[in-house]
Amino acid sequence: MIIIIQCKDHIGLVSDISRILSEAGLNIISMREHVDKAEVRFFMRLEVDGFADEVELEDKIRKVVPEGAIIQVNPVPDKKIVILVTKEYHCLADILIRNNFGTLGASVACVIGNHDILEKICVRFDVPFFMISYGEDAKSSENQLINKIQEHNPDYIVLAKFMRILSPVFVSEFRNKIINIHHSFLPAFAGANPYRQAFERGVKLIGATAHFVTDDLDEGPIIAQQIIPVNHSFTVLDMVRSGKEIETAVLAKALRLVLNDRVFVYKNKTVVFDN
Amino acid sequence: MIIIIQCKDHIGLVSDISRILSEAGLNIISMREHVDKAEVRFFMRLEVDGFADEVELEDKIRKVVPEGAIIQVNPVPDKKIVILVTKEYHCLADILIRNNFGTLGASVACVIGNHDILEKICVRFDVPFFMISYGEDAKSSENQLINKIQEHNPDYIVLAKFMRILSPVFVSEFRNKIINIHHSFLPAFAGANPYRQAFERGVKLIGATAHFVTDDLDEGPIIAQQIIPVNHSFTVLDMVRSGKEIETAVLAKALRLVLNDRVFVYKNKTVVFDN
Amino acid sequence: MIIIIQCKDHIGLVSDISRILSEAGLNIISMREHVDKAEVRFFMRLEVDGFADEVELEDKIRKVVPEGAIIQVNPVPDKKIVILVTKEYHCLADILIRNNFGTLGASVACVIGNHDILEKICVRFDVPFFMISYGEDAKSSENQLINKIQEHNPDYIVLAKFMRILSPVFVSEFRNKIINIHHSFLPAFAGANPYRQAFERGVKLIGATAHFVTDDLDEGPIIAQQIIPVNHSFTVLDMVRSGKEIETAVLAKALRLVLNDRVFVYKNKTVVFDN
Amino acid sequence: MIIIIQCKDHIGLVSDISRILSEAGLNIISMREHVDKAEVRFFMRLEVDGFADEVELEDKIRKVVPEGAIIQVNPVPDKKIVILVTKEYHCLADILIRNNFGTLGASVACVIGNHDILEKICVRFDVPFFMISYGEDAKSSENQLINKIQEHNPDYIVLAKFMRILSPVFVSEFRNKIINIHHSFLPAFAGANPYRQAFERGVKLIGATAHFVTDDLDEGPIIAQQIIPVNHSFTVLDMVRSGKEIETAVLAKALRLVLNDRVFVYKNKTVVFDN
């Protein structure tokens, strides 16, 4: 069993929670606990051996933790995700492969694109694809998008190189459920054509960042980051290619962490209990 | 406060231990727990906020854990190490620098060499250096070595490129206290002149392994491992240079982990609660 | 244009070759040259701007280099590969995706499996799949395999987790054309169940090696190697999963290098002019 | 012998240069060439076997390359560096160690600090230390600094955590000779207290950049960049410690590259022919 708890911190929480587990005959195999002292916030992830009634256990835990606690006993094991894409295939294809072979840790409910170019790869994998193009009325397009996503009621929405900016309405509709992959550089390049900028700056590393989406564009809680070395012999196109490799790897890692219930979000930061 | 516990596992350990902390008014800031299911072995590292009598706390914990438990409440903060060297300076110098600026997490009680070539760098840092050369009677030399080490009663003995094989007598005298840095390759090359072998094999990576020393040469519990890329343009000497860089880095990391009480040893493996 | 030359070394080779290019009005954009002094062997890779008759250029170069030289002027741009698999999907799927989107640097002529479990993923991508199971008469099976491969006349044969040992006959039939991905560890674990061995040894890194196949099993020239960190919390299954991630990445890198004509083989080593 | 050439590009350069080497009986062991097509700029680094008169060889090469070419035949093998520091020891100590054991690839002529805190470590290594504190008249202090540096006539000036901003006068005095190590993050944090900013942003990586200094603060040609992973359990102080480790490593790498004549600067970018 996996148990996830996030709440306001106070002395005795671990004692109270572990006593409940002990009384239920559960053995704690792996425990990760972290207190954010500045925020007085408690985060805990437990892997336990044994069996217990999930609802009953959650009720017991809820009695000993502060009001408003987030508690999950065996968080949904068969999660659903919806993927939003535009034209680039690399992140989508990697997810579809893992989905196809049952190693994603979730199932892909559908893919939604604002172009139809990636429909074919979805068809190859028998995954439903819907096109919702952004016309002149962006708001109406986004409403369609929200409706289509809600039909599938996903646990997470993955922006796998979705190149449209989401409105605050969209973001608040799916708070802490939207995961984006962002090409971020060292030093970070804002604005258009980041690889051209990186090329002209002569950087020796390019990177990628997977993060939850908030209203502040590209400023949400970071889940995972990695880099890949480049050098003077890289053209802008070589940098784009390297960027895609690292984006694919970072998003895959972030999804593995999130879908295994290893990522906690609080305010603008994450606590990641990676193994 | 830092609390370290290792013992046989059973249900309720976390509950019992955390209750004691709670009753003592201590707040758990960071908890790492791991159970080795195959070995039925419990490992825990706690960082807590608050103050309590260390001896009293240890006594209380000892009452709720199985006999033979290893318990440390605030493990020695000012640890001492003795360093054994032969001729290569890279690992020693890195440790002496950290020692000099107070960032090692321990103090270097003395350095012992079987050659005198590294005496001068020790003198520069006002660190006592003793030469115990290996004559024809290796056993007698090792006895001198053991005596000299025991005079300083170190918490750990660091083999910073000490090129003599230690006898079972030596190893049993300082069980789980001897840390070695080993050039290990991918694939690993046993025997003499490993860099020549690596060169001839045309490897693309060379590595290093820091481990505790047991009777099985180079087979003790691994603390840390890292690699560094190489390529066809590397001569044997270039590989040796790269090897030294990675040896220095891996030993520094292993010492940081051990001296911060983040490494547990059980049988031939380690549990490392790195941050 | 790309020009590849490998031959016995002597003074004046670069001068003679570059004069020919200069006289043909070709500008050298990127030149990589390496001499293996022990083997007196010359390796060169050129990227040049401009146009010239390929056959004529090769003839001119051949006149100034030692007999037996390997020269390629614009090595086949549309290479073909045949992939051999058994049951594991991870490397195959990654290659099929790149093949599908035209970013592999080659086209997959067909996939051959000794089991049929991976047929379906090939069908999804409209890539021909043939099953040649190994019956009691392994020699006869291998002959079928050789014939089927020869039908497609590939530039390279990729062993994407093909779990049968190839005979010397097979290897000599496709010398320097067979690329394998091997789970190799630090320290390397020979024999069955390497991940179980790695788990029991308590390693902190696992790795993978892509190499050309020679008669010495797992001892051919190494193309690329990488590692991924692991720790005490990894079960054997977690290590297997991490191993698959790194195998996929290393094989992808090796294929990119080989298919971009950046890898030279001589005896048991490679020269890799990576960008 | 090592030969370095940088000049305007045109067809036939490699041919003309290599003919001269061939006629001098020199064998090219390793050649790296790169053309920046946008800038029409030619960069070449040669390692050759054999002996020739350096001045004569340079004269011959100069006749076949465009006016204004930078040519170095056996660039100064015993280079001198001057190190500027403030209070942090980590980069300085690493360089002093390499200097002491003759593996720096240069000798440290002196260390100049705007505080005296690092004098003692210099004394330990018998390296001259001068303090030039910045008083109210910064311009006067900088003039003293320039004079003191010029006394030693160094090949390079290394800012090993020198926390004062250098004026355009200083920079133009030592153009392309000043190497700085900069804590740069992903995303990059400008302004004061970058580790605090990084902590609050919740990054999962911190990095460092070694670069030549130009008038644009922190915007000069990048030589080397690396990163180190961090996580939620890192305090600001832990991030500072990790930052120091990576700063030390990146500056060491940059110095190795520069002092081995592997780095070319042109406008705001570098060409690095690393091995």
PDB file of N, CA and C in Angstrom, chain A residues 9-16 18-23 25-37 42 44 47 49 274, chain B residues 9-16 18-23 25-37 42 44 47 49 274:
ATOM      1  N   ASP A   9       2.190  21.337   9.651  1.00  0.00           N
ATOM      2  CA  ASP A   9       3.039  20.530  10.522  1.00  0.00           C
ATOM      3  C   ASP A   9       2.776  20.822  11.995  1.00  0.00           C
ATOM      4  N   HIS A  10       2.873  19.782  12.839  1.00  0.00           N
ATOM      5  CA  HIS A  10       2.998  19.996  14.274  1.00  0.00           C
ATOM      6  C   HIS A  10       3.698  18.787  14.874  1.00  0.00           C
ATOM      7  N   ILE A  11       4.158  18.935  16.076  1.00  0.00           N
ATOM      8  CA  ILE A  11       4.880  17.837  16.741  1.00  0.00           C
ATOM      9  C   ILE A  11       3.943  16.662  16.971  1.00  0.00           C
ATOM     10  N   GLY A  12       4.454  15.459  16.708  1.00  0.00           N
ATOM     11  CA  GLY A  12       3.674  14.269  17.013  1.00  0.00           C
ATOM     12  C   GLY A  12       2.963  13.654  15.818  1.00  0.00           C
ATOM     13  N   LEU A  13       3.023  14.302  14.662  1.00  0.00           N
ATOM     14  CA  LEU A  13       2.319  13.780  13.489  1.00  0.00           C
ATOM     15  C   LEU A  13       2.809  12.379  13.124  1.00  0.00           C
ATOM     16  N   VAL A  14       4.136  12.219  13.040  1.00  0.00           N
ATOM     17  CA  VAL A  14       4.670  10.909  12.646  1.00  0.00           C
ATOM     18  C   VAL A  14       4.250   9.860  13.658  1.00  0.00           C
ATOM     19  N   SER A  15       4.335  10.233  14.919  1.00  0.00           N
ATOM     20  CA  SER A  15       3.970   9.294  15.973  1.00  0.00           C
ATOM     21  C   SER A  15       2.515   8.856  15.841  1.00  0.00           C
ATOM     22  N   ASP A  16       1.631   9.834  15.665  1.00  0.00           N
ATOM     23  CA  ASP A  16       0.197   9.523  15.590  1.00  0.00           C
ATOM     24  C   ASP A  16      -0.123   8.673  14.361  1.00  0.00           C
ATOM     25  N   SER A  18       1.999   6.776  12.569  1.00  0.00           N
ATOM     26  CA  SER A  18       2.620   5.450  12.553  1.00  0.00           C
ATOM     27  C   SER A  18       1.970   4.518  13.570  1.00  0.00           C
ATOM     28  N   ARG A  19       1.437   5.101  14.632  1.00  0.00           N
ATOM     29  CA  ARG A  19       0.704   4.275  15.596  1.00  0.00           C
ATOM     30  C   ARG A  19      -0.525   3.648  14.945  1.00  0.00           C
ATOM     31  N   ILE A  20      -1.221   4.431  14.150  1.00  0.00           N
ATOM     32  CA  ILE A  20      -2.404   3.909  13.447  1.00  0.00           C
ATOM     33  C   ILE A  20      -2.017   2.744  12.537  1.00  0.00           C
ATOM     34  N   LEU A  21      -0.890   2.924  11.829  1.00  0.00           N
ATOM     35  CA  LEU A  21      -0.445   1.858  10.923  1.00  0.00           C
ATOM     36  C   LEU A  21      -0.066   0.611  11.709  1.00  0.00           C
ATOM     37  N   SER A  22       0.649   0.842  12.805  1.00  0.00           N
ATOM     38  CA  SER A  22       1.104  -0.281  13.619  1.00  0.00           C
ATOM     39  C   SER A  22      -0.096  -1.056  14.159  1.00  0.00           C
ATOM     40  N   GLU A  23      -1.097  -0.306  14.652  1.00  0.00           N
ATOM     41  CA  GLU A  23      -2.300  -0.966  15.193  1.00  0.00           C
ATOM     42  C   GLU A  23      -3.063  -1.725  14.118  1.00  0.00           C
ATOM     43  N   GLY A  25      -1.616  -3.397  11.928  1.00  0.00           N
ATOM     44  CA  GLY A  25      -0.774  -4.527  11.528  1.00  0.00           C
ATOM     45  C   GLY A  25       0.003  -4.284  10.238  1.00  0.00           C
ATOM     46  N   LEU A  26       0.212  -3.006   9.910  1.00  0.00           N
ATOM     47  CA  LEU A  26       0.923  -2.676   8.673  1.00  0.00           C
ATOM     48  C   LEU A  26       2.390  -2.387   8.994  1.00  0.00           C
ATOM     49  N   ASN A  27       3.301  -2.908   8.151  1.00  0.00           N
ATOM     50  CA  ASN A  27       4.730  -2.677   8.354  1.00  0.00           C
ATOM     51  C   ASN A  27       5.231  -1.644   7.342  1.00  0.00           C
ATOM     52  N   ILE A  28       5.885  -0.623   7.857  1.00  0.00           N
ATOM     53  CA  ILE A  28       6.384   0.455   7.000  1.00  0.00           C
ATOM     54  C   ILE A  28       7.685   0.014   6.336  1.00  0.00           C
ATOM     55  N   ILE A  29       7.647  -0.136   5.024  1.00  0.00           N
ATOM     56  CA  ILE A  29       8.821  -0.590   4.274  1.00  0.00           C
ATOM     57  C   ILE A  29       9.713   0.597   3.915  1.00  0.00           C
ATOM     58  N   SER A  30       9.068   1.677   3.511  1.00  0.00           N
ATOM     59  CA  SER A  30       9.838   2.852   3.122  1.00  0.00           C
ATOM     60  C   SER A  30       9.063   4.089   3.523  1.00  0.00           C
ATOM     61  N   MET A  31       9.736   4.967   4.237  1.00  0.00           N
ATOM     62  CA  MET A  31       9.079   6.193   4.664  1.00  0.00           C
ATOM     63  C   MET A  31       9.932   7.371   4.236  1.00  0.00           C
ATOM     64  N   ARG A  32       9.292   8.341   3.635  1.00  0.00           N
ATOM     65  CA  ARG A  32       9.949   9.597   3.324  1.00  0.00           C
ATOM     66  C   ARG A  32       9.143  10.697   3.965  1.00  0.00           C
ATOM     67  N   GLU A  33       9.815  11.518   4.745  1.00  0.00           N
ATOM     68  CA  GLU A  33       9.105  12.613   5.379  1.00  0.00           C
ATOM     69  C   GLU A  33       9.925  13.873   5.215  1.00  0.00           C
ATOM     70  N   HIS A  34       9.260  14.979   4.993  1.00  0.00           N
ATOM     71  CA  HIS A  34       9.951  16.249   4.867  1.00  0.00           C
ATOM     72  C   HIS A  34       9.072  17.331   5.477  1.00  0.00           C
ATOM     73  N   VAL A  35       9.703  18.213   6.250  1.00  0.00           N
ATOM     74  CA  VAL A  35       8.983  19.377   6.752  1.00  0.00           C
ATOM     75  C   VAL A  35       9.595  20.627   6.134  1.00  0.00           C
ATOM     76  N   ASP A  36       8.758  21.400   5.499  1.00  0.00           N
ATOM     77  CA  ASP A  36       9.184  22.715   5.016  1.00  0.00           C
ATOM     78  C   ASP A  36       9.013  23.674   6.197  1.00  0.00           C
ATOM     79  N   LYS A  37      10.152  23.974   6.814  1.00  0.00           N
ATOM     80  CA  LYS A  37      10.073  24.743   8.058  1.00  0.00           C
ATOM     81  C   LYS A  37       9.533  26.155   7.844  1.00  0.00           C
ATOM     82  N   PHE A  42       3.995  19.788   6.290  1.00  0.00           N
ATOM     83  CA  PHE A  42       4.404  18.400   6.495  1.00  0.00           C
ATOM     84  C   PHE A  42       4.083  17.576   5.248  1.00  0.00           C
ATOM     85  N   MET A  44       4.544  13.555   3.636  1.00  0.00           N
ATOM     86  CA  MET A  44       4.940  12.186   3.958  1.00  0.00           C
ATOM     87  C   MET A  44       4.480  11.204   2.883  1.00  0.00           C
ATOM     88  N   GLU A  47       5.409   3.551   2.077  1.00  0.00           N
ATOM     89  CA  GLU A  47       5.098   2.271   1.434  1.00  0.00           C
ATOM     90  C   GLU A  47       5.013   1.251   2.545  1.00  0.00           C
ATOM     91  N   ASP A  49       3.689  -2.736   4.000  1.00  0.00           N
ATOM     92  CA  ASP A  49       3.331  -4.124   3.712  1.00  0.00           C
ATOM     93  C   ASP A  49       2.132  -4.516   4.560  1.00  0.00           C
ATOM     94  N   ASP A 274      11.837  10.912  -4.780  1.00  0.00           N
ATOM     95  CA  ASP A 274      12.285  10.010  -5.835  1.00  0.00           C
ATOM     96  C   ASP A 274      12.900   8.756  -5.209  1.00  0.00           C
TER      97      ASP A 274
ATOM     98  N   ASP B   9      13.965  -5.706  11.840  1.00  0.00           N
ATOM     99  CA  ASP B   9      12.686  -5.029  11.610  1.00  0.00           C
ATOM    100  C   ASP B   9      11.521  -5.762  12.269  1.00  0.00           C
ATOM    101  N   HIS B  10      10.563  -5.014  12.765  1.00  0.00           N
ATOM    102  CA  HIS B  10       9.255  -5.589  13.090  1.00  0.00           C
ATOM    103  C   HIS B  10       8.208  -4.483  13.010  1.00  0.00           C
ATOM    104  N   ILE B  11       6.959  -4.869  12.981  1.00  0.00           N
ATOM    105  CA  ILE B  11       5.872  -3.891  12.891  1.00  0.00           C
ATOM    106  C   ILE B  11       5.815  -3.021  14.139  1.00  0.00           C
ATOM    107  N   GLY B  12       5.646  -1.728  13.930  1.00  0.00           N
ATOM    108  CA  GLY B  12       5.463  -0.841  15.066  1.00  0.00           C
ATOM    109  C   GLY B  12       6.702  -0.062  15.473  1.00  0.00           C
ATOM    110  N   LEU B  13       7.840  -0.334  14.828  1.00  0.00           N
ATOM    111  CA  LEU B  13       9.078   0.365  15.189  1.00  0.00           C
ATOM    112  C   LEU B  13       8.942   1.876  15.028  1.00  0.00           C
ATOM    113  N   VAL B  14       8.450   2.296  13.848  1.00  0.00           N
ATOM    114  CA  VAL B  14       8.341   3.727  13.590  1.00  0.00           C
ATOM    115  C   VAL B  14       7.404   4.371  14.615  1.00  0.00           C
ATOM    116  N   SER B  15       6.326   3.676  14.886  1.00  0.00           N
ATOM    117  CA  SER B  15       5.343   4.192  15.847  1.00  0.00           C
ATOM    118  C   SER B  15       5.972   4.377  17.216  1.00  0.00           C
ATOM    119  N   ASP B  16       6.670   3.329  17.672  1.00  0.00           N
ATOM    120  CA  ASP B  16       7.262   3.391  19.012  1.00  0.00           C
ATOM    121  C   ASP B  16       8.329   4.478  19.102  1.00  0.00           C
ATOM    122  N   SER B  18       8.720   7.151  17.121  1.00  0.00           N
ATOM    123  CA  SER B  18       8.247   8.517  16.922  1.00  0.00           C
ATOM    124  C   SER B  18       7.411   8.984  18.123  1.00  0.00           C
ATOM    125  N   ARG B  19       6.788   8.051  18.825  1.00  0.00           N
ATOM    126  CA  ARG B  19       6.066   8.424  20.043  1.00  0.00           C
ATOM    127  C   ARG B  19       7.024   8.983  21.089  1.00  0.00           C
ATOM    128  N   ILE B  20       8.170   8.329  21.213  1.00  0.00           N
ATOM    129  CA  ILE B  20       9.179   8.797  22.174  1.00  0.00           C
ATOM    130  C   ILE B  20       9.616  10.221  21.834  1.00  0.00           C
ATOM    131  N   LEU B  21       9.841  10.465  20.543  1.00  0.00           N
ATOM    132  CA  LEU B  21      10.263  11.796  20.121  1.00  0.00           C
ATOM    133  C   LEU B  21       9.181  12.819  20.402  1.00  0.00           C
ATOM    134  N   SER B  22       7.968  12.431  20.085  1.00  0.00           N
ATOM    135  CA  SER B  22       6.835  13.334  20.282  1.00  0.00           C
ATOM    136  C   SER B  22       6.686  13.689  21.761  1.00  0.00           C
ATOM    137  N   GLU B  23       6.787  12.666  22.605  1.00  0.00           N
ATOM    138  CA  GLU B  23       6.665  12.905  24.042  1.00  0.00           C
ATOM    139  C   GLU B  23       7.788  13.786  24.571  1.00  0.00           C
ATOM    140  N   GLY B  25       8.871  16.242  22.972  1.00  0.00           N
ATOM    141  CA  GLY B  25       8.668  17.565  22.395  1.00  0.00           C
ATOM    142  C   GLY B  25       9.553  17.851  21.193  1.00  0.00           C
ATOM    143  N   LEU B  26      10.012  16.785  20.540  1.00  0.00           N
ATOM    144  CA  LEU B  26      10.883  16.948  19.369  1.00  0.00           C
ATOM    145  C   LEU B  26      10.067  16.860  18.082  1.00  0.00           C
ATOM    146  N   ASN B  27      10.350  17.758  17.147  1.00  0.00           N
ATOM    147  CA  ASN B  27       9.625  17.744  15.881  1.00  0.00           C
ATOM    148  C   ASN B  27      10.519  17.156  14.789  1.00  0.00           C
ATOM    149  N   ILE B  28       9.983  16.164  14.075  1.00  0.00           N
ATOM    150  CA  ILE B  28      10.762  15.485  13.026  1.00  0.00           C
ATOM    151  C   ILE B  28      10.738  16.326  11.756  1.00  0.00           C
ATOM    152  N   ILE B  29      11.906  16.840  11.375  1.00  0.00           N
ATOM    153  CA  ILE B  29      12.017  17.686  10.193  1.00  0.00           C
ATOM    154  C   ILE B  29      12.204  16.843   8.943  1.00  0.00           C
ATOM    155  N   SER B  30      13.012  15.816   9.064  1.00  0.00           N
ATOM    156  CA  SER B  30      13.275  14.964   7.909  1.00  0.00           C
ATOM    157  C   SER B  30      13.458  13.541   8.397  1.00  0.00           C
ATOM    158  N   MET B  31      12.703  12.626   7.826  1.00  0.00           N
ATOM    159  CA  MET B  31      12.799  11.230   8.217  1.00  0.00           C
ATOM    160  C   MET B  31      13.059  10.408   6.968  1.00  0.00           C
ATOM    161  N   ARG B  32      14.054   9.560   7.040  1.00  0.00           N
ATOM    162  CA  ARG B  32      14.307   8.589   5.980  1.00  0.00           C
ATOM    163  C   ARG B  32      14.263   7.218   6.634  1.00  0.00           C
ATOM    164  N   GLU B  33      13.443   6.339   6.086  1.00  0.00           N
ATOM    165  CA  GLU B  33      13.373   4.993   6.623  1.00  0.00           C
ATOM    166  C   GLU B  33      13.408   4.010   5.473  1.00  0.00           C
ATOM    167  N   HIS B  34      14.088   2.910   5.685  1.00  0.00           N
ATOM    168  CA  HIS B  34      14.151   1.882   4.660  1.00  0.00           C
ATOM    169  C   HIS B  34      14.155   0.527   5.352  1.00  0.00           C
ATOM    170  N   VAL B  35      13.376  -0.397   4.814  1.00  0.00           N
ATOM    171  CA  VAL B  35      13.434  -1.768   5.310  1.00  0.00           C
ATOM    172  C   VAL B  35      13.973  -2.659   4.189  1.00  0.00           C
ATOM    173  N   ASP B  36      15.037  -3.361   4.494  1.00  0.00           N
ATOM    174  CA  ASP B  36      15.528  -4.388   3.571  1.00  0.00           C
ATOM    175  C   ASP B  36      14.723  -5.646   3.856  1.00  0.00           C
ATOM    176  N   LYS B  37      13.743  -5.905   2.984  1.00  0.00           N
ATOM    177  CA  LYS B  37      12.798  -6.990   3.260  1.00  0.00           C
ATOM    178  C   LYS B  37      13.481  -8.355   3.280  1.00  0.00           C
ATOM    179  N   PHE B  42      15.952  -2.971   9.507  1.00  0.00           N
ATOM    180  CA  PHE B  42      15.335  -1.646   9.607  1.00  0.00           C
ATOM    181  C   PHE B  42      16.427  -0.577   9.683  1.00  0.00           C
ATOM    182  N   MET B  44      16.943   3.767   9.836  1.00  0.00           N
ATOM    183  CA  MET B  44      16.228   5.033   9.973  1.00  0.00           C
ATOM    184  C   MET B  44      17.199   6.166  10.288  1.00  0.00           C
ATOM    185  N   GLU B  47      16.132  13.780  11.329  1.00  0.00           N
ATOM    186  CA  GLU B  47      16.591  15.098  11.748  1.00  0.00           C
ATOM    187  C   GLU B  47      15.439  15.735  12.493  1.00  0.00           C
ATOM    188  N   ASP B  49      13.957  18.817  15.298  1.00  0.00           N
ATOM    189  CA  ASP B  49      14.087  20.148  15.905  1.00  0.00           C
ATOM    190  C   ASP B  49      13.732  20.047  17.386  1.00  0.00           C
ATOM    191  N   ASP B 274      21.048   9.965   1.135  1.00  0.00           N
ATOM    192  CA  ASP B 274      21.636  11.204   0.621  1.00  0.00           C
ATOM    193  C   ASP B 274      20.573  12.297   0.632  1.00  0.00           C
TER     194      ASP B 274
END
